[in-house]
PDB file of C-alpha atoms in Angstrom:
ATOM      1  CA  UNK A   1       0.037  -0.007   0.019  1.00  0.00           C
ATOM      2  CA  UNK A   2       1.227   3.593  -0.685  1.00  0.00           C
ATOM      3  CA  UNK A   3       2.890   5.653   2.001  1.00  0.00           C
ATOM      4  CA  UNK A   4      -0.277   7.813   2.163  1.00  0.00           C
ATOM      5  CA  UNK A   5      -2.327   4.799   2.783  1.00  0.00           C
ATOM      6  CA  UNK A   6      -0.217   3.204   5.471  1.00  0.00           C
ATOM      7  CA  UNK A   7      -0.187   6.689   7.328  1.00  0.00           C
ATOM      8  CA  UNK A   8      -4.004   6.594   7.159  1.00  0.00           C
ATOM      9  CA  UNK A   9      -4.360   3.078   8.583  1.00  0.00           C
ATOM     10  CA  UNK A  10      -4.270   2.126  12.204  1.00  0.00           C
ATOM     11  CA  UNK A  11      -4.502  -1.054  14.083  1.00  0.00           C
ATOM     12  CA  UNK A  12      -8.036   0.006  15.241  1.00  0.00           C
ATOM     13  CA  UNK A  13      -9.226   0.706  11.549  1.00  0.00           C
ATOM     14  CA  UNK A  14      -8.030  -2.926  10.348  1.00  0.00           C
ATOM     15  CA  UNK A  15      -9.591  -5.966  11.595  1.00  0.00           C
ATOM     16  CA  UNK A  16      -9.134  -9.557  10.238  1.00  0.00           C
ATOM     17  CA  UNK A  17     -12.481 -11.024   9.182  1.00  0.00           C
ATOM     18  CA  UNK A  18     -13.869 -13.004  11.985  1.00  0.00           C
ATOM     19  CA  UNK A  19     -15.549 -16.267  11.993  1.00  0.00           C
ATOM     20  CA  UNK A  20     -19.274 -16.636  11.525  1.00  0.00           C
ATOM     21  CA  UNK A  21     -21.382 -15.883  14.627  1.00  0.00           C
ATOM     22  CA  UNK A  22     -22.707 -19.013  16.183  1.00  0.00           C
ATOM     23  CA  UNK A  23     -25.860 -17.211  17.039  1.00  0.00           C
ATOM     24  CA  UNK A  24     -26.655 -15.892  13.616  1.00  0.00           C
ATOM     25  CA  UNK A  25     -28.929 -18.009  11.529  1.00  0.00           C
ATOM     26  CA  UNK A  26     -27.827 -19.133   7.934  1.00  0.00           C
ATOM     27  CA  UNK A  27     -28.959 -16.970   5.128  1.00  0.00           C
ATOM     28  CA  UNK A  28     -30.498 -19.112   2.518  1.00  0.00           C
ATOM     29  CA  UNK A  29     -30.222 -17.993  -0.933  1.00  0.00           C
ATOM     30  CA  UNK A  30     -32.398 -19.302  -3.850  1.00  0.00           C
ATOM     31  CA  UNK A  31     -32.084 -19.295  -7.634  1.00  0.00           C
ATOM     32  CA  UNK A  32     -34.298 -16.301  -8.591  1.00  0.00           C
ATOM     33  CA  UNK A  33     -33.654 -16.447 -12.234  1.00  0.00           C
ATOM     34  CA  UNK A  34     -31.948 -18.710 -14.563  1.00  0.00           C
ATOM     35  CA  UNK A  35     -30.847 -15.997 -17.359  1.00  0.00           C
ATOM     36  CA  UNK A  36     -28.822 -18.194 -19.807  1.00  0.00           C
ATOM     37  CA  UNK A  37     -26.255 -15.317 -20.168  1.00  0.00           C
ATOM     38  CA  UNK A  38     -22.911 -14.919 -18.449  1.00  0.00           C
ATOM     39  CA  UNK A  39     -23.840 -12.083 -15.930  1.00  0.00           C
ATOM     40  CA  UNK A  40     -21.613  -9.410 -14.645  1.00  0.00           C
ATOM     41  CA  UNK A  41     -24.219  -7.066 -13.064  1.00  0.00           C
ATOM     42  CA  UNK A  42     -27.870  -6.411 -12.157  1.00  0.00           C
ATOM     43  CA  UNK A  43     -29.836  -3.253 -11.777  1.00  0.00           C
ATOM     44  CA  UNK A  44     -33.317  -2.677 -10.488  1.00  0.00           C
ATOM     45  CA  UNK A  45     -35.054   0.309 -12.263  1.00  0.00           C
ATOM     46  CA  UNK A  46     -38.248   0.287  -9.913  1.00  0.00           C
ATOM     47  CA  UNK A  47     -40.088  -1.374 -12.674  1.00  0.00           C
ATOM     48  CA  UNK A  48     -37.831  -4.062 -13.981  1.00  0.00           C
ATOM     49  CA  UNK A  49     -34.430  -5.592 -13.840  1.00  0.00           C
ATOM     50  CA  UNK A  50     -31.391  -4.944 -16.298  1.00  0.00           C
ATOM     51  CA  UNK A  51     -28.766  -7.495 -16.755  1.00  0.00           C
ATOM     52  CA  UNK A  52     -25.255  -6.897 -17.982  1.00  0.00           C
ATOM     53  CA  UNK A  53     -23.814  -9.716 -20.165  1.00  0.00           C
ATOM     54  CA  UNK A  54     -20.028 -10.243 -19.586  1.00  0.00           C
ATOM     55  CA  UNK A  55     -17.716  -9.303 -22.640  1.00  0.00           C
ATOM     56  CA  UNK A  56     -20.475  -8.885 -25.124  1.00  0.00           C
ATOM     57  CA  UNK A  57     -21.564  -5.635 -23.179  1.00  0.00           C
ATOM     58  CA  UNK A  58     -25.118  -6.228 -23.814  1.00  0.00           C
ATOM     59  CA  UNK A  59     -27.787  -4.804 -21.478  1.00  0.00           C
ATOM     60  CA  UNK A  60     -30.792  -7.035 -21.237  1.00  0.00           C
ATOM     61  CA  UNK A  61     -34.236  -6.177 -19.881  1.00  0.00           C
ATOM     62  CA  UNK A  62     -36.093  -8.618 -17.511  1.00  0.00           C
ATOM     63  CA  UNK A  63     -39.479  -8.558 -16.030  1.00  0.00           C
ATOM     64  CA  UNK A  64     -40.014  -8.547 -12.287  1.00  0.00           C
ATOM     65  CA  UNK A  65     -39.710 -12.406 -12.035  1.00  0.00           C
ATOM     66  CA  UNK A  66     -36.296 -12.114 -13.640  1.00  0.00           C
ATOM     67  CA  UNK A  67     -37.120 -13.417 -16.954  1.00  0.00           C
ATOM     68  CA  UNK A  68     -35.289 -11.953 -19.795  1.00  0.00           C
ATOM     69  CA  UNK A  69     -37.561  -9.789 -22.160  1.00  0.00           C
ATOM     70  CA  UNK A  70     -35.171  -8.607 -24.855  1.00  0.00           C
ATOM     71  CA  UNK A  71     -32.108  -6.393 -25.576  1.00  0.00           C
ATOM     72  CA  UNK A  72     -32.234  -3.004 -23.918  1.00  0.00           C
ATOM     73  CA  UNK A  73     -28.981  -1.532 -25.194  1.00  0.00           C
ATOM     74  CA  UNK A  74     -25.625  -2.621 -26.499  1.00  0.00           C
ATOM     75  CA  UNK A  75     -22.196  -0.981 -25.852  1.00  0.00           C
ATOM     76  CA  UNK A  76     -18.893  -1.896 -27.715  1.00  0.00           C
ATOM     77  CA  UNK A  77     -17.657  -5.250 -26.922  1.00  0.00           C
ATOM     78  CA  UNK A  78     -14.996  -5.351 -24.140  1.00  0.00           C
ATOM     79  CA  UNK A  79     -13.122  -8.029 -22.359  1.00  0.00           C
ATOM     80  CA  UNK A  80     -13.501  -7.999 -18.629  1.00  0.00           C
ATOM     81  CA  UNK A  81     -16.478  -6.679 -16.565  1.00  0.00           C
ATOM     82  CA  UNK A  82     -18.815  -3.564 -17.264  1.00  0.00           C
ATOM     83  CA  UNK A  83     -20.790  -2.380 -14.253  1.00  0.00           C
ATOM     84  CA  UNK A  84     -23.774  -0.047 -14.462  1.00  0.00           C
ATOM     85  CA  UNK A  85     -25.584   2.239 -11.828  1.00  0.00           C
ATOM     86  CA  UNK A  86     -28.858   4.142 -11.862  1.00  0.00           C
ATOM     87  CA  UNK A  87     -29.118   7.637 -10.235  1.00  0.00           C
ATOM     88  CA  UNK A  88     -31.823   8.545  -7.955  1.00  0.00           C
ATOM     89  CA  UNK A  89     -32.803  11.429 -10.359  1.00  0.00           C
ATOM     90  CA  UNK A  90     -31.271  14.368  -8.336  1.00  0.00           C
ATOM     91  CA  UNK A  91     -28.237  16.552  -8.110  1.00  0.00           C
ATOM     92  CA  UNK A  92     -28.087  17.025 -12.001  1.00  0.00           C
ATOM     93  CA  UNK A  93     -28.358  13.225 -12.953  1.00  0.00           C
ATOM     94  CA  UNK A  94     -31.645  12.728 -14.791  1.00  0.00           C
ATOM     95  CA  UNK A  95     -33.881   9.874 -13.644  1.00  0.00           C
ATOM     96  CA  UNK A  96     -34.123   7.034 -15.935  1.00  0.00           C
ATOM     97  CA  UNK A  97     -30.520   7.425 -17.435  1.00  0.00           C
ATOM     98  CA  UNK A  98     -28.254   4.378 -16.937  1.00  0.00           C
ATOM     99  CA  UNK A  99     -24.453   4.934 -16.591  1.00  0.00           C
ATOM    100  CA  UNK A 100     -21.946   2.138 -17.287  1.00  0.00           C
ATOM    101  CA  UNK A 101     -18.087   1.922 -16.684  1.00  0.00           C
ATOM    102  CA  UNK A 102     -16.652  -0.337 -19.397  1.00  0.00           C
ATOM    103  CA  UNK A 103     -13.222  -2.071 -19.148  1.00  0.00           C
ATOM    104  CA  UNK A 104     -11.548   0.672 -21.392  1.00  0.00           C
ATOM    105  CA  UNK A 105     -12.533   3.281 -18.807  1.00  0.00           C
ATOM    106  CA  UNK A 106     -15.232   4.847 -20.998  1.00  0.00           C
ATOM    107  CA  UNK A 107     -18.317   5.895 -18.966  1.00  0.00           C
ATOM    108  CA  UNK A 108     -21.356   5.369 -21.165  1.00  0.00           C
ATOM    109  CA  UNK A 109     -24.766   7.035 -20.550  1.00  0.00           C
ATOM    110  CA  UNK A 110     -27.861   4.981 -21.682  1.00  0.00           C
ATOM    111  CA  UNK A 111     -31.095   6.964 -21.868  1.00  0.00           C
ATOM    112  CA  UNK A 112     -34.419   5.289 -21.162  1.00  0.00           C
ATOM    113  CA  UNK A 113     -34.960   4.370 -24.917  1.00  0.00           C
ATOM    114  CA  UNK A 114     -31.636   2.471 -24.939  1.00  0.00           C
ATOM    115  CA  UNK A 115     -29.602   5.097 -26.826  1.00  0.00           C
ATOM    116  CA  UNK A 116     -25.881   4.820 -25.876  1.00  0.00           C
ATOM    117  CA  UNK A 117     -23.611   7.954 -25.674  1.00  0.00           C
ATOM    118  CA  UNK A 118     -20.126   8.372 -24.382  1.00  0.00           C
ATOM    119  CA  UNK A 119     -20.542  10.430 -21.130  1.00  0.00           C
ATOM    120  CA  UNK A 120     -16.971  10.637 -19.851  1.00  0.00           C
ATOM    121  CA  UNK A 121     -13.554   9.065 -20.481  1.00  0.00           C
ATOM    122  CA  UNK A 122     -11.263   8.358 -17.417  1.00  0.00           C
ATOM    123  CA  UNK A 123      -7.564   9.347 -17.869  1.00  0.00           C
ATOM    124  CA  UNK A 124      -6.395   5.758 -17.570  1.00  0.00           C
ATOM    125  CA  UNK A 125      -4.777   3.374 -20.109  1.00  0.00           C
ATOM    126  CA  UNK A 126      -4.805  -0.069 -18.289  1.00  0.00           C
ATOM    127  CA  UNK A 127      -7.999  -2.288 -18.385  1.00  0.00           C
ATOM    128  CA  UNK A 128     -10.399  -1.823 -15.360  1.00  0.00           C
ATOM    129  CA  UNK A 129     -13.060  -3.999 -13.976  1.00  0.00           C
ATOM    130  CA  UNK A 130     -15.880  -1.221 -14.229  1.00  0.00           C
ATOM    131  CA  UNK A 131     -16.453  -0.237 -10.475  1.00  0.00           C
ATOM    132  CA  UNK A 132     -19.034   2.452 -10.464  1.00  0.00           C
ATOM    133  CA  UNK A 133     -21.308   4.007  -7.788  1.00  0.00           C
ATOM    134  CA  UNK A 134     -23.245   7.235  -7.041  1.00  0.00           C
ATOM    135  CA  UNK A 135     -22.440   9.311  -4.021  1.00  0.00           C
ATOM    136  CA  UNK A 136     -25.825   9.254  -2.151  1.00  0.00           C
ATOM    137  CA  UNK A 137     -24.527  10.822   0.918  1.00  0.00           C
ATOM    138  CA  UNK A 138     -22.991  13.912  -0.375  1.00  0.00           C
ATOM    139  CA  UNK A 139     -19.263  13.881   0.901  1.00  0.00           C
ATOM    140  CA  UNK A 140     -17.999  13.712  -2.933  1.00  0.00           C
ATOM    141  CA  UNK A 141     -20.615  16.384  -3.880  1.00  0.00           C
ATOM    142  CA  UNK A 142     -23.239  13.689  -5.066  1.00  0.00           C
ATOM    143  CA  UNK A 143     -20.774  12.897  -8.027  1.00  0.00           C
ATOM    144  CA  UNK A 144     -20.775   9.583  -9.936  1.00  0.00           C
ATOM    145  CA  UNK A 145     -17.677   7.781  -8.633  1.00  0.00           C
ATOM    146  CA  UNK A 146     -15.577   5.375 -10.807  1.00  0.00           C
ATOM    147  CA  UNK A 147     -12.701   3.148  -9.655  1.00  0.00           C
ATOM    148  CA  UNK A 148      -9.892   1.912 -11.750  1.00  0.00           C
ATOM    149  CA  UNK A 149      -7.755  -1.243 -11.452  1.00  0.00           C
ATOM    150  CA  UNK A 150      -7.966  -4.841 -12.562  1.00  0.00           C
ATOM    151  CA  UNK A 151      -8.913  -7.626  -9.926  1.00  0.00           C
ATOM    152  CA  UNK A 152      -7.409 -11.110  -9.809  1.00  0.00           C
ATOM    153  CA  UNK A 153      -3.872  -9.994  -9.837  1.00  0.00           C
ATOM    154  CA  UNK A 154      -1.440 -11.301  -7.206  1.00  0.00           C
ATOM    155  CA  UNK A 155       1.007  -8.468  -7.574  1.00  0.00           C
ATOM    156  CA  UNK A 156       0.759  -5.007  -6.307  1.00  0.00           C
ATOM    157  CA  UNK A 157      -0.796  -2.507  -8.739  1.00  0.00           C
ATOM    158  CA  UNK A 158      -2.110   1.090  -8.633  1.00  0.00           C
ATOM    159  CA  UNK A 159      -5.600   2.267  -9.145  1.00  0.00           C
ATOM    160  CA  UNK A 160      -7.571   5.402  -8.677  1.00  0.00           C
ATOM    161  CA  UNK A 161     -10.905   6.818  -7.826  1.00  0.00           C
ATOM    162  CA  UNK A 162     -12.574   9.584  -9.982  1.00  0.00           C
ATOM    163  CA  UNK A 163     -15.494  11.750  -9.353  1.00  0.00           C
ATOM    164  CA  UNK A 164     -17.508  12.743 -12.452  1.00  0.00           C
ATOM    165  CA  UNK A 165     -19.965  15.529 -12.332  1.00  0.00           C
ATOM    166  CA  UNK A 166     -23.368  15.618 -14.176  1.00  0.00           C
ATOM    167  CA  UNK A 167     -21.680  17.543 -17.093  1.00  0.00           C
ATOM    168  CA  UNK A 168     -19.150  14.754 -17.478  1.00  0.00           C
ATOM    169  CA  UNK A 169     -16.199  16.605 -15.822  1.00  0.00           C
ATOM    170  CA  UNK A 170     -13.813  14.176 -14.455  1.00  0.00           C
ATOM    171  CA  UNK A 171     -11.609  14.829 -11.399  1.00  0.00           C
ATOM    172  CA  UNK A 172      -9.302  12.532  -9.615  1.00  0.00           C
ATOM    173  CA  UNK A 173     -10.028  11.855  -5.984  1.00  0.00           C
ATOM    174  CA  UNK A 174      -7.130   9.757  -5.134  1.00  0.00           C
ATOM    175  CA  UNK A 175      -4.902   6.834  -5.772  1.00  0.00           C
ATOM    176  CA  UNK A 176      -4.449   3.468  -4.145  1.00  0.00           C
ATOM    177  CA  UNK A 177      -1.819   0.603  -4.339  1.00  0.00           C
ATOM    178  CA  UNK A 178      -2.772  -2.803  -3.423  1.00  0.00           C
ATOM    179  CA  UNK A 179      -2.359  -6.432  -4.202  1.00  0.00           C
ATOM    180  CA  UNK A 180      -5.157  -6.959  -6.681  1.00  0.00           C
ATOM    181  CA  UNK A 181      -7.520  -4.278  -7.975  1.00  0.00           C
ATOM    182  CA  UNK A 182     -10.927  -2.788  -7.401  1.00  0.00           C
ATOM    183  CA  UNK A 183     -13.729  -4.966  -8.597  1.00  0.00           C
ATOM    184  CA  UNK A 184     -16.491  -2.873  -7.058  1.00  0.00           C
ATOM    185  CA  UNK A 185     -17.135   0.592  -5.361  1.00  0.00           C
ATOM    186  CA  UNK A 186     -19.736   1.430  -2.965  1.00  0.00           C
ATOM    187  CA  UNK A 187     -20.467   4.696  -0.748  1.00  0.00           C
ATOM    188  CA  UNK A 188     -20.751   3.931   2.894  1.00  0.00           C
ATOM    189  CA  UNK A 189     -23.975   5.013   4.561  1.00  0.00           C
ATOM    190  CA  UNK A 190     -24.351   8.228   6.571  1.00  0.00           C
ATOM    191  CA  UNK A 191     -24.288   6.215   9.783  1.00  0.00           C
ATOM    192  CA  UNK A 192     -21.261   4.259   9.024  1.00  0.00           C
ATOM    193  CA  UNK A 193     -19.019   5.624  12.004  1.00  0.00           C
ATOM    194  CA  UNK A 194     -15.633   7.321  11.074  1.00  0.00           C
ATOM    195  CA  UNK A 195     -16.236   6.076   7.333  1.00  0.00           C
ATOM    196  CA  UNK A 196     -19.731   7.705   6.808  1.00  0.00           C
ATOM    197  CA  UNK A 197     -19.979   8.693   3.315  1.00  0.00           C
ATOM    198  CA  UNK A 198     -16.689   7.435   2.104  1.00  0.00           C
ATOM    199  CA  UNK A 199     -15.981   5.267  -0.931  1.00  0.00           C
ATOM    200  CA  UNK A 200     -15.382   1.628  -0.174  1.00  0.00           C
ATOM    201  CA  UNK A 201     -13.373  -0.640  -2.786  1.00  0.00           C
ATOM    202  CA  UNK A 202     -13.531  -4.294  -2.979  1.00  0.00           C
ATOM    203  CA  UNK A 203     -10.028  -5.447  -3.775  1.00  0.00           C
ATOM    204  CA  UNK A 204      -9.876  -8.853  -5.305  1.00  0.00           C
ATOM    205  CA  UNK A 205      -6.462 -10.563  -5.352  1.00  0.00           C
ATOM    206  CA  UNK A 206      -7.772 -13.965  -6.224  1.00  0.00           C
ATOM    207  CA  UNK A 207      -7.435 -16.242  -3.190  1.00  0.00           C
ATOM    208  CA  UNK A 208      -7.183 -13.174  -0.824  1.00  0.00           C
ATOM    209  CA  UNK A 209      -8.687  -9.706  -0.810  1.00  0.00           C
ATOM    210  CA  UNK A 210      -9.358  -6.659   1.228  1.00  0.00           C
ATOM    211  CA  UNK A 211     -11.651  -3.637   1.517  1.00  0.00           C
ATOM    212  CA  UNK A 212     -10.167  -0.186   1.080  1.00  0.00           C
ATOM    213  CA  UNK A 213     -11.641   3.080   2.086  1.00  0.00           C
ATOM    214  CA  UNK A 214     -11.024   6.387   0.522  1.00  0.00           C
ATOM    215  CA  UNK A 215     -11.936   9.746   1.870  1.00  0.00           C
ATOM    216  CA  UNK A 216     -13.028  12.818  -0.251  1.00  0.00           C
ATOM    217  CA  UNK A 217      -9.450  14.101   0.128  1.00  0.00           C
ATOM    218  CA  UNK A 218      -8.112  10.811  -1.217  1.00  0.00           C
ATOM    219  CA  UNK A 219      -6.888   9.416   2.061  1.00  0.00           C
ATOM    220  CA  UNK A 220      -6.848   5.584   2.011  1.00  0.00           C
ATOM    221  CA  UNK A 221      -7.111   2.909   4.751  1.00  0.00           C
ATOM    222  CA  UNK A 222      -7.736  -0.747   4.766  1.00  0.00           C
ATOM    223  CA  UNK A 223     -10.788  -1.650   6.694  1.00  0.00           C
ATOM    224  CA  UNK A 224     -10.970  -5.485   6.438  1.00  0.00           C
ATOM    225  CA  UNK A 225      -8.609  -8.327   5.193  1.00  0.00           C
ATOM    226  CA  UNK A 226     -10.501 -11.287   3.591  1.00  0.00           C
ATOM    227  CA  UNK A 227      -9.617 -14.900   3.015  1.00  0.00           C
ATOM    228  CA  UNK A 228     -11.065 -14.734  -0.635  1.00  0.00           C
ATOM    229  CA  UNK A 229     -11.247 -12.246  -3.237  1.00  0.00           C
ATOM    230  CA  UNK A 230     -14.421 -10.004  -2.647  1.00  0.00           C
ATOM    231  CA  UNK A 231     -16.579  -8.731  -5.434  1.00  0.00           C
ATOM    232  CA  UNK A 232     -20.295  -7.986  -4.958  1.00  0.00           C
ATOM    233  CA  UNK A 233     -20.947  -5.353  -2.202  1.00  0.00           C
ATOM    234  CA  UNK A 234     -24.122  -3.476  -1.022  1.00  0.00           C
ATOM    235  CA  UNK A 235     -25.169  -1.255   1.783  1.00  0.00           C
ATOM    236  CA  UNK A 236     -28.214  -2.804   3.629  1.00  0.00           C
ATOM    237  CA  UNK A 237     -30.547  -0.020   4.295  1.00  0.00           C
ATOM    238  CA  UNK A 238     -32.292   0.618   7.832  1.00  0.00           C
ATOM    239  CA  UNK A 239     -35.999   0.351   7.542  1.00  0.00           C
ATOM    240  CA  UNK A 240     -38.220  -0.664   4.648  1.00  0.00           C
ATOM    241  CA  UNK A 241     -38.920   0.992   1.365  1.00  0.00           C
ATOM    242  CA  UNK A 242     -41.550   1.023  -1.197  1.00  0.00           C
ATOM    243  CA  UNK A 243     -40.534  -1.704  -3.653  1.00  0.00           C
ATOM    244  CA  UNK A 244     -43.118  -2.106  -6.589  1.00  0.00           C
ATOM    245  CA  UNK A 245     -45.733  -4.921  -6.034  1.00  0.00           C
ATOM    246  CA  UNK A 246     -44.454  -8.338  -7.324  1.00  0.00           C
ATOM    247  CA  UNK A 247     -40.743  -7.797  -6.399  1.00  0.00           C
ATOM    248  CA  UNK A 248     -39.593  -9.173  -3.134  1.00  0.00           C
ATOM    249  CA  UNK A 249     -37.234  -6.967  -1.092  1.00  0.00           C
ATOM    250  CA  UNK A 250     -33.783  -8.353  -0.440  1.00  0.00           C
ATOM    251  CA  UNK A 251     -30.385  -9.050  -2.008  1.00  0.00           C
ATOM    252  CA  UNK A 252     -29.983 -10.130  -5.638  1.00  0.00           C
ATOM    253  CA  UNK A 253     -26.529 -11.507  -6.758  1.00  0.00           C
ATOM    254  CA  UNK A 254     -25.267 -12.387 -10.232  1.00  0.00           C
ATOM    255  CA  UNK A 255     -23.177 -15.377 -10.846  1.00  0.00           C
ATOM    256  CA  UNK A 256     -21.299 -15.516 -14.125  1.00  0.00           C
ATOM    257  CA  UNK A 257     -20.489 -19.412 -13.928  1.00  0.00           C
ATOM    258  CA  UNK A 258     -24.184 -20.742 -13.457  1.00  0.00           C
ATOM    259  CA  UNK A 259     -25.758 -17.613 -15.093  1.00  0.00           C
ATOM    260  CA  UNK A 260     -28.059 -17.360 -12.308  1.00  0.00           C
ATOM    261  CA  UNK A 261     -29.429 -14.614 -10.194  1.00  0.00           C
ATOM    262  CA  UNK A 262     -29.425 -15.610  -6.469  1.00  0.00           C
ATOM    263  CA  UNK A 263     -31.707 -14.013  -3.904  1.00  0.00           C
ATOM    264  CA  UNK A 264     -31.813 -13.750  -0.277  1.00  0.00           C
ATOM    265  CA  UNK A 265     -34.918 -12.114   1.306  1.00  0.00           C
ATOM    266  CA  UNK A 266     -34.770  -8.765   3.411  1.00  0.00           C
ATOM    267  CA  UNK A 267     -36.025 -10.593   6.408  1.00  0.00           C
ATOM    268  CA  UNK A 268     -32.988 -12.891   6.283  1.00  0.00           C
ATOM    269  CA  UNK A 269     -30.712  -9.920   6.285  1.00  0.00           C
ATOM    270  CA  UNK A 270     -32.561  -7.638   8.873  1.00  0.00           C
ATOM    271  CA  UNK A 271     -29.879  -8.121  11.591  1.00  0.00           C
ATOM    272  CA  UNK A 272     -27.334  -6.483   9.104  1.00  0.00           C
ATOM    273  CA  UNK A 273     -29.143  -3.383   8.565  1.00  0.00           C
ATOM    274  CA  UNK A 274     -26.670  -0.394   8.412  1.00  0.00           C
ATOM    275  CA  UNK A 275     -23.923  -2.718   7.425  1.00  0.00           C
ATOM    276  CA  UNK A 276     -22.012  -3.254   4.276  1.00  0.00           C
ATOM    277  CA  UNK A 277     -22.494  -6.904   3.058  1.00  0.00           C
ATOM    278  CA  UNK A 278     -19.881  -8.093   0.758  1.00  0.00           C
ATOM    279  CA  UNK A 279     -19.449 -11.458  -0.856  1.00  0.00           C
ATOM    280  CA  UNK A 280     -16.481 -13.283  -2.372  1.00  0.00           C
ATOM    281  CA  UNK A 281     -16.291 -14.158  -6.024  1.00  0.00           C
ATOM    282  CA  UNK A 282     -15.170 -17.866  -6.030  1.00  0.00           C
ATOM    283  CA  UNK A 283     -16.126 -19.274  -2.726  1.00  0.00           C
ATOM    284  CA  UNK A 284     -19.418 -17.342  -2.288  1.00  0.00           C
ATOM    285  CA  UNK A 285     -18.490 -16.366   1.367  1.00  0.00           C
ATOM    286  CA  UNK A 286     -20.226 -13.477   2.896  1.00  0.00           C
ATOM    287  CA  UNK A 287     -19.314 -10.836   5.450  1.00  0.00           C
ATOM    288  CA  UNK A 288     -21.118  -8.001   7.240  1.00  0.00           C
ATOM    289  CA  UNK A 289     -18.720  -4.971   7.678  1.00  0.00           C
ATOM    290  CA  UNK A 290     -19.686  -2.446  10.362  1.00  0.00           C
ATOM    291  CA  UNK A 291     -18.178   0.254  12.529  1.00  0.00           C
ATOM    292  CA  UNK A 292     -16.424  -0.801  15.776  1.00  0.00           C
ATOM    293  CA  UNK A 293     -15.172   2.186  17.775  1.00  0.00           C
ATOM    294  CA  UNK A 294     -12.925   4.188  15.429  1.00  0.00           C
ATOM    295  CA  UNK A 295     -12.331   1.309  13.262  1.00  0.00           C
ATOM    296  CA  UNK A 296     -14.282  -1.497  11.570  1.00  0.00           C
ATOM    297  CA  UNK A 297     -15.179  -5.171  12.002  1.00  0.00           C
ATOM    298  CA  UNK A 298     -15.884  -7.870   9.378  1.00  0.00           C
ATOM    299  CA  UNK A 299     -18.241 -10.654  10.549  1.00  0.00           C
ATOM    300  CA  UNK A 300     -18.737 -13.837   8.611  1.00  0.00           C
ATOM    301  CA  UNK A 301     -22.433 -14.224   7.524  1.00  0.00           C
ATOM    302  CA  UNK A 302     -23.386 -17.883   7.458  1.00  0.00           C
ATOM    303  CA  UNK A 303     -24.764 -18.368   3.956  1.00  0.00           C
ATOM    304  CA  UNK A 304     -26.074 -21.125   1.727  1.00  0.00           C
ATOM    305  CA  UNK A 305     -26.191 -20.956  -2.056  1.00  0.00           C
ATOM    306  CA  UNK A 306     -27.280 -23.515  -4.581  1.00  0.00           C
ATOM    307  CA  UNK A 307     -24.462 -25.076  -6.251  1.00  0.00           C
ATOM    308  CA  UNK A 308     -20.642 -25.847  -5.532  1.00  0.00           C
ATOM    309  CA  UNK A 309     -18.618 -23.542  -7.917  1.00  0.00           C
ATOM    310  CA  UNK A 310     -19.285 -19.808  -8.356  1.00  0.00           C
ATOM    311  CA  UNK A 311     -18.188 -16.631  -9.842  1.00  0.00           C
ATOM    312  CA  UNK A 312     -20.102 -13.999  -8.069  1.00  0.00           C
ATOM    313  CA  UNK A 313     -20.084 -10.567  -9.651  1.00  0.00           C
ATOM    314  CA  UNK A 314     -22.793  -7.938  -9.273  1.00  0.00           C
ATOM    315  CA  UNK A 315     -25.417  -7.203  -6.544  1.00  0.00           C
ATOM    316  CA  UNK A 316     -28.422  -4.996  -5.880  1.00  0.00           C
ATOM    317  CA  UNK A 317     -30.410  -4.524  -2.675  1.00  0.00           C
ATOM    318  CA  UNK A 318     -33.907  -3.849  -3.435  1.00  0.00           C
ATOM    319  CA  UNK A 319     -36.065  -2.257  -0.713  1.00  0.00           C
TER     320      UNK A 319
END
């Protein structure tokens, strides 16, 4: 890790992932949809699901049952993952527009009709894994955040986090150096202790991984060390929302290998409200990451998924 990152990291802020709590019941996932495509990401629009197809960069529309209904949009074909995010329709980002981060670090905007336009280009040459998130708390000015870096590497390599304005203006927030690279990025919720509103990166080095946190000033600290490379990550909200009829609230996770969408109901995850829930790509292990004093704690979530081999990629929490 860079000198800046080491300076920002303390013993209290770094806790090795603990074993699953004996008191916590197992979270039972089920197959929500058999999509037939190599999934990298999933988006819930409030009316339907959108699936991202690996490498082909096709965005598929799906109904509320998860069944594919046809192609919504197509971006240029790219090897490695593309991730997409939907804004809340505030702070200059129009409701209904979809934003996608492709491996060549182009940020695309897709309007509600499926028209694809180039929104921004990150000043990076190396291939990335499409990490993308909206700042919903405001510490980054409610910008669209994109992280560069390529996962699965066993060597130390640099990456960066960029903030993008509604006009497509790109500014660098900060850089990180870690074994592996960023697969995903999420903004920690407002009640997340000393990390409230900061960016959290899932750093996947293959058989190991970590979570890095970056402040709006670019300061980096490691908040968890994990025994398997992490990928999907969501913030579990406190309280319930207003999901559309016919869609169960809870966690939806995509698996490239089986081409399935897995689902765990909100009732099974209620004890993790306010936490970040992160899953590992190959072993499908899950952790709840939460504040503890001035630092953080990662606790294993006992979870059962159908199957024995996995390649977990994207996730969305529907409320």
